[in-house]
mmCIF file of C-alpha atoms in Angstrom:
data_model
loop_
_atom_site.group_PDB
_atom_site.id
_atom_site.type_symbol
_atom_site.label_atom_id
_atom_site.label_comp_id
_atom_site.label_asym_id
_atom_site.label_seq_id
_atom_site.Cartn_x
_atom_site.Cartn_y
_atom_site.Cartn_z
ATOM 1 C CA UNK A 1 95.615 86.695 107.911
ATOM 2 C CA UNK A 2 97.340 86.942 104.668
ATOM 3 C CA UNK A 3 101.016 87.631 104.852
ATOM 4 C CA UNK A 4 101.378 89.378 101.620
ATOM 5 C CA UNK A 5 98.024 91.493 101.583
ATOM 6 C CA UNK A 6 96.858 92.178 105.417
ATOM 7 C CA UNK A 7 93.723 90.690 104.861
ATOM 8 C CA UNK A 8 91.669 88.154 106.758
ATOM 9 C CA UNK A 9 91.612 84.358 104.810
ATOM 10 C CA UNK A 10 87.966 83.725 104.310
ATOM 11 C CA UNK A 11 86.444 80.798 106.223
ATOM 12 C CA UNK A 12 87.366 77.155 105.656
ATOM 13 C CA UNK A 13 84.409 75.132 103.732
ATOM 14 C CA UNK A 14 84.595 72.788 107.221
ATOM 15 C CA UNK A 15 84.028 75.575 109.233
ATOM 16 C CA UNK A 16 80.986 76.839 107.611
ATOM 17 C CA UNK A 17 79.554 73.392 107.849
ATOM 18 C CA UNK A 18 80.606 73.002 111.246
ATOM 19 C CA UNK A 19 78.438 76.253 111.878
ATOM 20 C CA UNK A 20 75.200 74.640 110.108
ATOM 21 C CA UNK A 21 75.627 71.009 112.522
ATOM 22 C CA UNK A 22 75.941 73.669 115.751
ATOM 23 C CA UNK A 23 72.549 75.194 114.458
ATOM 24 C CA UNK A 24 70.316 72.008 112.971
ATOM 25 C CA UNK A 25 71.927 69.595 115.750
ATOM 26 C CA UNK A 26 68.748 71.816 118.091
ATOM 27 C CA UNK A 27 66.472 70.639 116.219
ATOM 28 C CA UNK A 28 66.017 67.351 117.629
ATOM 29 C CA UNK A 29 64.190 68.600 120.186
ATOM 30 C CA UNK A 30 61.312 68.761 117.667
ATOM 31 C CA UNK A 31 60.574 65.651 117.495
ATOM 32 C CA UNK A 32 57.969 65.371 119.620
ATOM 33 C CA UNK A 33 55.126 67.884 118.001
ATOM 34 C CA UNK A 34 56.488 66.000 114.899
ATOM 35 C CA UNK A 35 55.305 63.002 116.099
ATOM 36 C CA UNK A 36 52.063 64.287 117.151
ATOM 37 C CA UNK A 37 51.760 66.222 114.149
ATOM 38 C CA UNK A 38 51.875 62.437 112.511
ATOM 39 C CA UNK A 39 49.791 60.975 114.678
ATOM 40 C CA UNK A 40 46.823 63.545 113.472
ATOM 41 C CA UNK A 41 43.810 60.942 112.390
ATOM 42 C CA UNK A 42 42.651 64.155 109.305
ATOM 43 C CA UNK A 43 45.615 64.022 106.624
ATOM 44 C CA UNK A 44 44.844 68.081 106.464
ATOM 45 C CA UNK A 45 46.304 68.132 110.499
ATOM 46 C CA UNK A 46 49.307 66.056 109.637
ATOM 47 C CA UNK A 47 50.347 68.440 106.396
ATOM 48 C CA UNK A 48 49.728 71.633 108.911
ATOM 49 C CA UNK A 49 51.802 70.680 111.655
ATOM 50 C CA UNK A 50 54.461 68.760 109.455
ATOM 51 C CA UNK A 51 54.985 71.658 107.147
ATOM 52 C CA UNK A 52 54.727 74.697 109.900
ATOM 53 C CA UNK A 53 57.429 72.935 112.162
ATOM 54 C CA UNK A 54 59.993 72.645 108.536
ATOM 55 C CA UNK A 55 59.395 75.955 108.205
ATOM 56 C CA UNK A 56 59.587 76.602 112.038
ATOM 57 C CA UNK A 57 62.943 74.812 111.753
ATOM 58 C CA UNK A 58 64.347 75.614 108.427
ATOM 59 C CA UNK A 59 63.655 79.732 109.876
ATOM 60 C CA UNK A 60 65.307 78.820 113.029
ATOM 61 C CA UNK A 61 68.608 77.348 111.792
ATOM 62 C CA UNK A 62 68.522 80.444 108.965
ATOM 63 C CA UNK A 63 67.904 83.071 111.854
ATOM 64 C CA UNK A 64 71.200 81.276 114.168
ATOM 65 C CA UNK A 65 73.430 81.756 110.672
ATOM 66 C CA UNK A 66 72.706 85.424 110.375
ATOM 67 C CA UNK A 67 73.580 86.703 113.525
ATOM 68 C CA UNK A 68 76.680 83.957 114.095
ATOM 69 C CA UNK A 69 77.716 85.441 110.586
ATOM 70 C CA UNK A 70 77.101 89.118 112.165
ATOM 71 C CA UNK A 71 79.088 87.792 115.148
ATOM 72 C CA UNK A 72 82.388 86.423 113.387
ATOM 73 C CA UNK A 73 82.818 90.199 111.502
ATOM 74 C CA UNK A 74 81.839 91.840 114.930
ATOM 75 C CA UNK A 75 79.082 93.723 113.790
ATOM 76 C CA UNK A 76 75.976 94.793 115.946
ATOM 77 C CA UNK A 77 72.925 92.647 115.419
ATOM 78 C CA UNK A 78 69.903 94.578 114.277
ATOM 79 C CA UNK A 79 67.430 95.260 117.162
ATOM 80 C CA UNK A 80 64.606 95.865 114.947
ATOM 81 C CA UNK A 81 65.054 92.927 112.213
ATOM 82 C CA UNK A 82 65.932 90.474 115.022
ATOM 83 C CA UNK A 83 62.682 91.091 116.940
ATOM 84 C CA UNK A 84 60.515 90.852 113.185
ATOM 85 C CA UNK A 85 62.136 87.510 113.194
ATOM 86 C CA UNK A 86 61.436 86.079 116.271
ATOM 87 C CA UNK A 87 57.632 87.698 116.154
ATOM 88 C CA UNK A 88 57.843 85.404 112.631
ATOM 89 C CA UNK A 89 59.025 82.400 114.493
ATOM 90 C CA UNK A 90 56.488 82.697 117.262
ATOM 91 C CA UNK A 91 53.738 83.113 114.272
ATOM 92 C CA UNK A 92 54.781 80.024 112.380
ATOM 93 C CA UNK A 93 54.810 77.909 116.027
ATOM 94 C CA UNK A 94 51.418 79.320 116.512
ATOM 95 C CA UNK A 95 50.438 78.162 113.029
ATOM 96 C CA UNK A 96 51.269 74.491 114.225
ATOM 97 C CA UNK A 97 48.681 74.211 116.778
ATOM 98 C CA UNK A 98 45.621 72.524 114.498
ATOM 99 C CA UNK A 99 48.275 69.505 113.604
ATOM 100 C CA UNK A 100 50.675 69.566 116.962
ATOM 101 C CA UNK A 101 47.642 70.518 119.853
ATOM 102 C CA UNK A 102 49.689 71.576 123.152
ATOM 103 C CA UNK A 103 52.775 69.885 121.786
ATOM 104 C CA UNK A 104 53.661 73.838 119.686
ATOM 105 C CA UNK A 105 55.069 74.775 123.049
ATOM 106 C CA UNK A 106 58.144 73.003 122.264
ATOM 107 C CA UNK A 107 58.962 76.015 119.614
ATOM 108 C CA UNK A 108 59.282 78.328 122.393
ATOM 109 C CA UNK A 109 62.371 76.345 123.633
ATOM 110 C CA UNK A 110 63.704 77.593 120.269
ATOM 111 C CA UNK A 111 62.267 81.277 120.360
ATOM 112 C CA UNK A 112 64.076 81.874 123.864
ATOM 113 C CA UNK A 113 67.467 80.474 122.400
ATOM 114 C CA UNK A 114 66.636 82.913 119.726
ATOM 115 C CA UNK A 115 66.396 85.296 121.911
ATOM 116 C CA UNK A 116 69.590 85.434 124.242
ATOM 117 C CA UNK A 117 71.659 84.740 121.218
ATOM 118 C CA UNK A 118 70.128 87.431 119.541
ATOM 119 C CA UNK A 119 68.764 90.531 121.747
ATOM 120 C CA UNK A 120 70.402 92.318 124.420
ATOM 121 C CA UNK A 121 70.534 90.968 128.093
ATOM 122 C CA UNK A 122 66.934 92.814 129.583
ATOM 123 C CA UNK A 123 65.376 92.093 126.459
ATOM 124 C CA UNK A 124 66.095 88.619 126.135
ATOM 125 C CA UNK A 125 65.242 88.233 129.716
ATOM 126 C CA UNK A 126 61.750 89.108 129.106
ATOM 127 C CA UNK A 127 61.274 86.966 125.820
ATOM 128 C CA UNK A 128 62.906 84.020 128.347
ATOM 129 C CA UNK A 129 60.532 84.891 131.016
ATOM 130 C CA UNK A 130 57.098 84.712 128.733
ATOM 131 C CA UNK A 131 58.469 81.405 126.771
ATOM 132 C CA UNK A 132 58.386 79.485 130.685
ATOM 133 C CA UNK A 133 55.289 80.948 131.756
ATOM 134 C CA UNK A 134 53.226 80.538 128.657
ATOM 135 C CA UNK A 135 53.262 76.751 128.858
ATOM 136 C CA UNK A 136 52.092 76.940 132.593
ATOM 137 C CA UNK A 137 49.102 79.540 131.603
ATOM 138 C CA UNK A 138 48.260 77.665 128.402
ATOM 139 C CA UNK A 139 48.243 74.194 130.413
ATOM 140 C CA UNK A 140 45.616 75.729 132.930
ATOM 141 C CA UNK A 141 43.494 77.061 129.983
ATOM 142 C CA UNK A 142 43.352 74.836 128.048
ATOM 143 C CA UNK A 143 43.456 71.231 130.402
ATOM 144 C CA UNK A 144 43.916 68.828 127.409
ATOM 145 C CA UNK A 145 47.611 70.598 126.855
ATOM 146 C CA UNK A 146 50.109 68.399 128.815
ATOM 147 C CA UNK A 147 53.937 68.399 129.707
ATOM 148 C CA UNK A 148 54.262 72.087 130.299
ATOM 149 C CA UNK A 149 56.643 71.942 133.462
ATOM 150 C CA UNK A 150 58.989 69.685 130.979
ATOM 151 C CA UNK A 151 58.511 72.766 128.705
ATOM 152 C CA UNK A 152 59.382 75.601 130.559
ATOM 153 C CA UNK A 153 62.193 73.271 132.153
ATOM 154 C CA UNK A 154 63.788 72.847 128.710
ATOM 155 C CA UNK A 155 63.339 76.856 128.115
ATOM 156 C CA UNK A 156 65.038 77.337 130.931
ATOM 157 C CA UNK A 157 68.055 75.440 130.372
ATOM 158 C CA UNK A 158 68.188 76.114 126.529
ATOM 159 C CA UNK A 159 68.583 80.006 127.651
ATOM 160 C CA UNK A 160 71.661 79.245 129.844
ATOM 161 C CA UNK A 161 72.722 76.891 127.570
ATOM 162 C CA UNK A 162 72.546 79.268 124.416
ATOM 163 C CA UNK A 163 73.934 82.711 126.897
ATOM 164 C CA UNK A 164 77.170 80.641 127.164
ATOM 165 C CA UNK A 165 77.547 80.008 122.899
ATOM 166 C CA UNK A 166 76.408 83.142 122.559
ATOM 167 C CA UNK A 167 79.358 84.532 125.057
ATOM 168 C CA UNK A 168 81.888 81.732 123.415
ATOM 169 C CA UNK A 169 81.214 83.168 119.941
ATOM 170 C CA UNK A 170 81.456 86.942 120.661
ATOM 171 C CA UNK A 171 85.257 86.273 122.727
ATOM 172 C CA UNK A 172 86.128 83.610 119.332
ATOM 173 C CA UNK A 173 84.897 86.798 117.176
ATOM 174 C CA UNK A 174 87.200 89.374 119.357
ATOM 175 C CA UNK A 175 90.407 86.881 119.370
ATOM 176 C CA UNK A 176 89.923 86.373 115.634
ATOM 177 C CA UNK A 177 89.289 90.244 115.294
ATOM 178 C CA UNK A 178 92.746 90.835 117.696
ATOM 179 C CA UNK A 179 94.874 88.114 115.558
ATOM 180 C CA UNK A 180 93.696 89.790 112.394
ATOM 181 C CA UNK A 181 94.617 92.844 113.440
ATOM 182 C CA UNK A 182 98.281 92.051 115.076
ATOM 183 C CA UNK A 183 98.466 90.125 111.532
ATOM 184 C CA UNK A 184 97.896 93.676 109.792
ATOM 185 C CA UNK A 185 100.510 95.627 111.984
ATOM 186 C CA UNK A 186 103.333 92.651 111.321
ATOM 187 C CA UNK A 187 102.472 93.283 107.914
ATOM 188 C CA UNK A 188 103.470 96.902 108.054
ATOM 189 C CA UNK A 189 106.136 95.926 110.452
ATOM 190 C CA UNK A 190 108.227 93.971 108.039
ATOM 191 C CA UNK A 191 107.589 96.835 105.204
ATOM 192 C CA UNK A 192 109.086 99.279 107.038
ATOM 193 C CA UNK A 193 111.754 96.998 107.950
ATOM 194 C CA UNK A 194 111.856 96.487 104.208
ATOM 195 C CA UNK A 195 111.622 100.448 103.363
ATOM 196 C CA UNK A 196 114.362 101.213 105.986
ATOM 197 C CA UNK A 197 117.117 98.423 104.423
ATOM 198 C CA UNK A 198 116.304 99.784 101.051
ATOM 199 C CA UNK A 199 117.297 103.782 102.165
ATOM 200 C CA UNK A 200 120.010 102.148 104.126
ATOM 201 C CA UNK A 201 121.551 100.318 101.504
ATOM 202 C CA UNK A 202 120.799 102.642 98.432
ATOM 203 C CA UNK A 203 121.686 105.899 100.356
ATOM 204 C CA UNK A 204 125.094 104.418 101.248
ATOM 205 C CA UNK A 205 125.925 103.265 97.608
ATOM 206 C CA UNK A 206 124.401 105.743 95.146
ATOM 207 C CA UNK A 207 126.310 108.525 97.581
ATOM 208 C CA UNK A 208 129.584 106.432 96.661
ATOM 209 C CA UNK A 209 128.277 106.472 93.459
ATOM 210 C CA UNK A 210 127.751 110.297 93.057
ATOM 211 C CA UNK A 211 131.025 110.725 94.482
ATOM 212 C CA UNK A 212 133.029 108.582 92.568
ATOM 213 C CA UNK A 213 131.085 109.750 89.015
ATOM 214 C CA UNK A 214 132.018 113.779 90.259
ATOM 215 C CA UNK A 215 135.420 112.792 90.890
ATOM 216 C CA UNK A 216 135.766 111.051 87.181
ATOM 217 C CA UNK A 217 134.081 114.337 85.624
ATOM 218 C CA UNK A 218 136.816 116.450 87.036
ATOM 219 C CA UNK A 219 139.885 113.627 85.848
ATOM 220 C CA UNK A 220 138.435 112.800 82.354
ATOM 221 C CA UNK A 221 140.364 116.505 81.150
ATOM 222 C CA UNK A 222 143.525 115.843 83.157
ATOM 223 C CA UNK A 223 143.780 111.451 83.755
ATOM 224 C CA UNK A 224 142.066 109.974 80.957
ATOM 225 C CA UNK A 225 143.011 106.503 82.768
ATOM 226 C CA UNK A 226 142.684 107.357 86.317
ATOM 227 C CA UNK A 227 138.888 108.491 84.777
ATOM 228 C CA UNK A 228 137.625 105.408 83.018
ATOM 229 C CA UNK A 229 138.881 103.330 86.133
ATOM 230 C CA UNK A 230 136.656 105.570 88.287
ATOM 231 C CA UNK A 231 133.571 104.961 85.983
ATOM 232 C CA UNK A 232 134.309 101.624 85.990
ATOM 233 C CA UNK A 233 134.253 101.626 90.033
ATOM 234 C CA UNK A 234 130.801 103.344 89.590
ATOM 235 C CA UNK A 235 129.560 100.730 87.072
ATOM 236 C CA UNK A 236 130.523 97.752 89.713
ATOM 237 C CA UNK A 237 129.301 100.109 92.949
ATOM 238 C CA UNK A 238 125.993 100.245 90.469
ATOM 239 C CA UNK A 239 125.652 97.031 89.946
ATOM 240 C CA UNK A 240 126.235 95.695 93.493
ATOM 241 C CA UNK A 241 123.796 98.443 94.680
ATOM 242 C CA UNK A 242 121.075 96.208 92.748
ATOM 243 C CA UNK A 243 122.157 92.870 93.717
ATOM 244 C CA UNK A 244 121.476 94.285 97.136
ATOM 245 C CA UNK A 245 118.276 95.427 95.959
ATOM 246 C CA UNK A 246 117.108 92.089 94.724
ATOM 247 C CA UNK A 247 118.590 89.830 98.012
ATOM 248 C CA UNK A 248 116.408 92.606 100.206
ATOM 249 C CA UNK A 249 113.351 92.065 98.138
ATOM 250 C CA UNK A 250 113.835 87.979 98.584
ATOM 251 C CA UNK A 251 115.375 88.305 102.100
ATOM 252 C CA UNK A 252 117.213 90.892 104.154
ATOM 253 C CA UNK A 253 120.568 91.459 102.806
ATOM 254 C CA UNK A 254 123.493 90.188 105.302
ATOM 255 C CA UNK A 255 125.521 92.992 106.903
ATOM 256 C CA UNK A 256 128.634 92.879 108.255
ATOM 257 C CA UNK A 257 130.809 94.581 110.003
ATOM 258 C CA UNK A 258 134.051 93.292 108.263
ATOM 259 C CA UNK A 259 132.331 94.003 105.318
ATOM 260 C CA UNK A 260 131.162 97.182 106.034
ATOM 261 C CA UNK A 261 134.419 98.402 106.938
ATOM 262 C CA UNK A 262 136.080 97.647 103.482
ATOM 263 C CA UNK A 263 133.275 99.858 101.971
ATOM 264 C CA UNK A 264 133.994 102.504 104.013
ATOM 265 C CA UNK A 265 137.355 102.320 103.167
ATOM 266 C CA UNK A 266 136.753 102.914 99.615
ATOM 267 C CA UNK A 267 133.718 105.363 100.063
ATOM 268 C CA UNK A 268 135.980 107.309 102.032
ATOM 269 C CA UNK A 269 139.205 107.607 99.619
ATOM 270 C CA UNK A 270 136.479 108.351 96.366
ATOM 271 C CA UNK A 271 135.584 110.828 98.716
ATOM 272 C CA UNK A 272 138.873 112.341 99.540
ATOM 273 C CA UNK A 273 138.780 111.577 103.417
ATOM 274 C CA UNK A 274 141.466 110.242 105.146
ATOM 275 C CA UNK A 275 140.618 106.833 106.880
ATOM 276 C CA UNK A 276 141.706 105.588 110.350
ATOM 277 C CA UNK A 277 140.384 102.212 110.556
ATOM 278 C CA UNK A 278 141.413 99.567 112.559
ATOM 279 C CA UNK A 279 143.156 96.919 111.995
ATOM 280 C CA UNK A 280 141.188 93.922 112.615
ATOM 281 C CA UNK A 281 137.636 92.447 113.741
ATOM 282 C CA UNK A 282 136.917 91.829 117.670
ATOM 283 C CA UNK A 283 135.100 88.226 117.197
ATOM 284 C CA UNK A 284 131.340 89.337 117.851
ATOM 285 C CA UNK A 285 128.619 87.467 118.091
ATOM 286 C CA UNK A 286 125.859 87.659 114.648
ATOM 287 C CA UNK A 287 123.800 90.291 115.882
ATOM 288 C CA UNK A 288 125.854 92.329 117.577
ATOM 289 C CA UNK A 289 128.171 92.095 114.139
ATOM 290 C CA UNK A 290 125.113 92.964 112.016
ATOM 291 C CA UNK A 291 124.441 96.037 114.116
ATOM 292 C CA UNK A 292 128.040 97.606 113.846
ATOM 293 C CA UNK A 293 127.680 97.244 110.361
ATOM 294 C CA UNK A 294 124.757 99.103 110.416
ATOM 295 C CA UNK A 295 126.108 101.706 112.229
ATOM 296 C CA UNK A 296 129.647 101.947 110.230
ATOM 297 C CA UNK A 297 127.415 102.118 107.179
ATOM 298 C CA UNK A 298 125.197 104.874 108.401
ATOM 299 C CA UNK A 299 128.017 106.734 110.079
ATOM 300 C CA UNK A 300 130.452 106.985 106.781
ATOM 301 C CA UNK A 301 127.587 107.659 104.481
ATOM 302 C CA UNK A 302 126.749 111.069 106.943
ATOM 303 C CA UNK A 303 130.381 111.896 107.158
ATOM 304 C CA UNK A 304 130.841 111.466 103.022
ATOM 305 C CA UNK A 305 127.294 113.250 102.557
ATOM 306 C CA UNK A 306 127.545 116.015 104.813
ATOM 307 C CA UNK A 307 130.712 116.677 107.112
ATOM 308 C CA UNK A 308 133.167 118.436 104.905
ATOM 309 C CA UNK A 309 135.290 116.374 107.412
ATOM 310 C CA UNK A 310 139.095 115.853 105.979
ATOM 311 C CA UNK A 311 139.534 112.514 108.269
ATOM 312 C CA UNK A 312 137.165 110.112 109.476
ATOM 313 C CA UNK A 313 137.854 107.755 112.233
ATOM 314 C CA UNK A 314 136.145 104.148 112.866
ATOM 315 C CA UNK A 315 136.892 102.879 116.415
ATOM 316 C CA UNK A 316 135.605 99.116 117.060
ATOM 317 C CA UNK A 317 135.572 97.288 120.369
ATOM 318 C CA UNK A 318 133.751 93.807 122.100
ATOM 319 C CA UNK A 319 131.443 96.468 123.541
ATOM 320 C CA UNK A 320 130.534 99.604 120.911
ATOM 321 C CA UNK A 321 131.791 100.930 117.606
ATOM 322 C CA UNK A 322 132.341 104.497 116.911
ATOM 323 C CA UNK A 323 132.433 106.503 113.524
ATOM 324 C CA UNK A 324 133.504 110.455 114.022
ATOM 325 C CA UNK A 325 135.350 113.222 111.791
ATOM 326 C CA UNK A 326 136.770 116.571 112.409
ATOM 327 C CA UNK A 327 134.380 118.185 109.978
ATOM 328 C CA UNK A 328 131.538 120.789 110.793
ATOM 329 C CA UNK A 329 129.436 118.997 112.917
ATOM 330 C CA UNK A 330 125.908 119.222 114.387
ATOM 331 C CA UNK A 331 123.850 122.531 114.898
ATOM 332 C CA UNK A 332 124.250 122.091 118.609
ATOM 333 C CA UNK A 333 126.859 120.064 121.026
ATOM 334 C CA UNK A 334 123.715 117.962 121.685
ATOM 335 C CA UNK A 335 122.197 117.651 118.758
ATOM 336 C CA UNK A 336 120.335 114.629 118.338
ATOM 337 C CA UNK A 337 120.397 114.130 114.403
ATOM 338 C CA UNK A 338 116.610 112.906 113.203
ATOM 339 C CA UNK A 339 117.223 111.786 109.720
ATOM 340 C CA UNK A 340 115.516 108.105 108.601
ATOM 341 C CA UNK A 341 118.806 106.165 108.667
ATOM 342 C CA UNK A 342 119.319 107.458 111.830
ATOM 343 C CA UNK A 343 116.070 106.227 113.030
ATOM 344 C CA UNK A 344 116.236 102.738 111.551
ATOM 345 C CA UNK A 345 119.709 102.681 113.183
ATOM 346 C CA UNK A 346 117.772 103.577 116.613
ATOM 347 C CA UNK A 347 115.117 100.916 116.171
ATOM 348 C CA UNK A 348 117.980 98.551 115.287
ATOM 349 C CA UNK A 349 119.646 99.179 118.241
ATOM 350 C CA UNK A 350 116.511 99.006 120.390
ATOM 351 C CA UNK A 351 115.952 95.317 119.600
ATOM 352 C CA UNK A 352 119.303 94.372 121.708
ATOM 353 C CA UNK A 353 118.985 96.931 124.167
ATOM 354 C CA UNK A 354 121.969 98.725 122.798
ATOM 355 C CA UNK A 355 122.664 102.533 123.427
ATOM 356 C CA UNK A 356 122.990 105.105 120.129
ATOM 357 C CA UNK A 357 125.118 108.494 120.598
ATOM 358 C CA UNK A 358 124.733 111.037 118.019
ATOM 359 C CA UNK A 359 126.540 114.599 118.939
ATOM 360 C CA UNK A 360 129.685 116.095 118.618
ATOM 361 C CA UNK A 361 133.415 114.775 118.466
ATOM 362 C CA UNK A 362 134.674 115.977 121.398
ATOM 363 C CA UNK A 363 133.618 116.326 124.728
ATOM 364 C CA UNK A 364 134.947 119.699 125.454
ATOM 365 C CA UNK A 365 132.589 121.071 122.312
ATOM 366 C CA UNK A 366 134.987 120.729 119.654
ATOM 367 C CA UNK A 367 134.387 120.333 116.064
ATOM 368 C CA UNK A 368 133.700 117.285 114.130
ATOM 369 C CA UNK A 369 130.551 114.490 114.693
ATOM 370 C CA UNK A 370 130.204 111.350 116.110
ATOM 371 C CA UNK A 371 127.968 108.421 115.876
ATOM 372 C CA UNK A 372 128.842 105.823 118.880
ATOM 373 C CA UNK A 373 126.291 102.774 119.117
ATOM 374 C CA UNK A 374 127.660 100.848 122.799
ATOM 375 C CA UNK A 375 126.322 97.663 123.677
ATOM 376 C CA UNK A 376 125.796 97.594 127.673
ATOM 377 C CA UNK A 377 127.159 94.024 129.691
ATOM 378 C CA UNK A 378 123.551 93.083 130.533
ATOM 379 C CA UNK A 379 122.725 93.127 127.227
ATOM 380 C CA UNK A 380 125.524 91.154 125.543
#
């Protein structure tokens, strides 16, 4: 499977030939009719039963290709085009009578193979059945025919022998069917990992950036200064909103929670919010670190977007880290907020067994939102 496209890598060059040896190594078991077939005292015998049992051959290792080629893309084997073929096989082993005499029955050791690996169970019992007991009848008809308990032996045991490659390639075609297919879904995995960083990390900073270009349209007429210095705060927010673009592209940009929290401090005063942050990092280990990041990101850029809040307060612990405000908060005490940073926060979350709270400030039904993401014992 591809990484970058989601679709199967065609077949190696040595696996193709290795699928041509599986097929033509059968064919040894020819060489007896071709040996009688040389032995013929009239040349026109010898040409007859050399050239019917190429054919017979070069058909039978052209017939196993097909259907192992139908096989590896799991799709069905034609009933009606397999049975033409093996009617065509039987034909051309009949054709080989005048230069291999009762020797031809060795063909049929090929037509059963033919058979399991190519019709369904009942069906291929039957073809299986008639290639051992014509042999036996032809032997008593016609007495000069010898060897035809050898025959139907070797029909017999190329059957079971070709029912279990027949069974090995179908489970081979499934497994490479299943690994393709878990290949496709980590492929969209990682791109909406990919999709969710991006809305993370541009939501957060272009919201600064609104905020901070609104608050230098309202200075320019009354602090020319205090104006240019916030356009030049949204020219550096701008341009460290696409370095982050390009290190998510080449790799998932590293969060932090230290990090995260000096954003939020200045997100918050562009924004006119009082901050109560605190006043130093618990040591936590990477993950857990990266995930409070997360969640201080996604909780300052909801209070800045939406809360009308007048103070927002970031509470950090070993064990959880808490964003809330004392602005309008959700519809309901309950409500359980369902925007896309919320639910890459979630999924976050999920992969360290951490618990997300999304409701109101207060427990008494008070104004104001909170976003609490705790980390159980068990699962740090």
């Amino acid at each position: 499977m591809d990484s970058l496209t989601g679709q199967p890598r065609p077949v190696s060059r040595r696996w193709r030939f290795t699928g041509w040896l599986l097929a033509a190594v059968w064919l040894f078991f020819l060489n007896v009719p071709i040996s009688t077939a040389l032995d013929q005292a009239q040349p026109w015998r010898r040409i007859v039963g050399v050239v019917t049992l190429f054919v017979f051959g070069l058909g039978y290792v052209l017939l196993f290709q097909w259907a192992r080629h139908l096989r590896e893309h799991l799709q069905p084997i034609p009933p009606r085009r397999a049975g033409i073929a093996l009617l065509g096989l039987v034909a051309v082993g009949l054709a080989s009578i005048p230069g291999t005499a009762g020797d031809w029955t060795a063909t049929l050791v090929f037509v059963a193979a033919s058979a399991v690996f190519l019709l369904s169970a009942t069906q291929a019992l039957v073809i299986v059945a008639l290639c051992a007991l014509i042999p036996l009848v032809g032997a008593w008809l016609v007495p000069s025919w010898t060897g035809e308990s050898t025959v139907t032996v070797a029909v017999v045991l190329a059957s079971f022998a070709m029912f279990g490659v027949s069974r090995l390639a179908q489970r081979n075609s499934e497994l490479r069917a299943a690994q393709q297919e878990i290949g496709r879904l980590a492929v969209a995995e990682e791109r909406a990992r990919a999709a969710r960083d991006l809305h993370d990390i541009l939501g957060h900073s272009l919201t600064v950036v609104a905020i901070k270009a609104e608050l230098a349209g309202r200075l320019i007429e009354v602090d020319t200064a205090r104006a240019a210095a916030e356009i030049a705060e949204v020219e550096r927010l701008a341009r460290a909103a696409l370095a982050d673009v390009r290190q998510t592209v080449g790799a998932y940009r590293e969060v932090t929670l230290a990090g995260e929290l000096a954003g939020a401090r200045s997100a918050l005063a562009a924004a006119g919010i009082a901050a109560e942050l605190p006043a130093e990092v618990p040591e936590l280990p990477r993950e857990w670190d990266r995930l409070f990041g997360w969640t201080v990101r996604e909780g300052v850029t909801n209070v800045v977007r939406h809360s009308g809040a007048r103070c927002c307060t970031i509470r950090v612990r070993p064990d959880g880290v808490e964003v809330s405000d004392d602005g309008r908060g959700p519809s309901t005490p309950d409500a359980d907020a369902a925007g896309y940073g919320l639910v890459g926060l979630r999924e976050r979350a999920r992969r360290l067994d951490a618990v997300v709270t999304v409701g109101r400030r207060s427990d008494d039904g008070g104004s104001g939102f909170l976003l609490r993401v705790h980390a159980p014992a068990e699962a740090r």
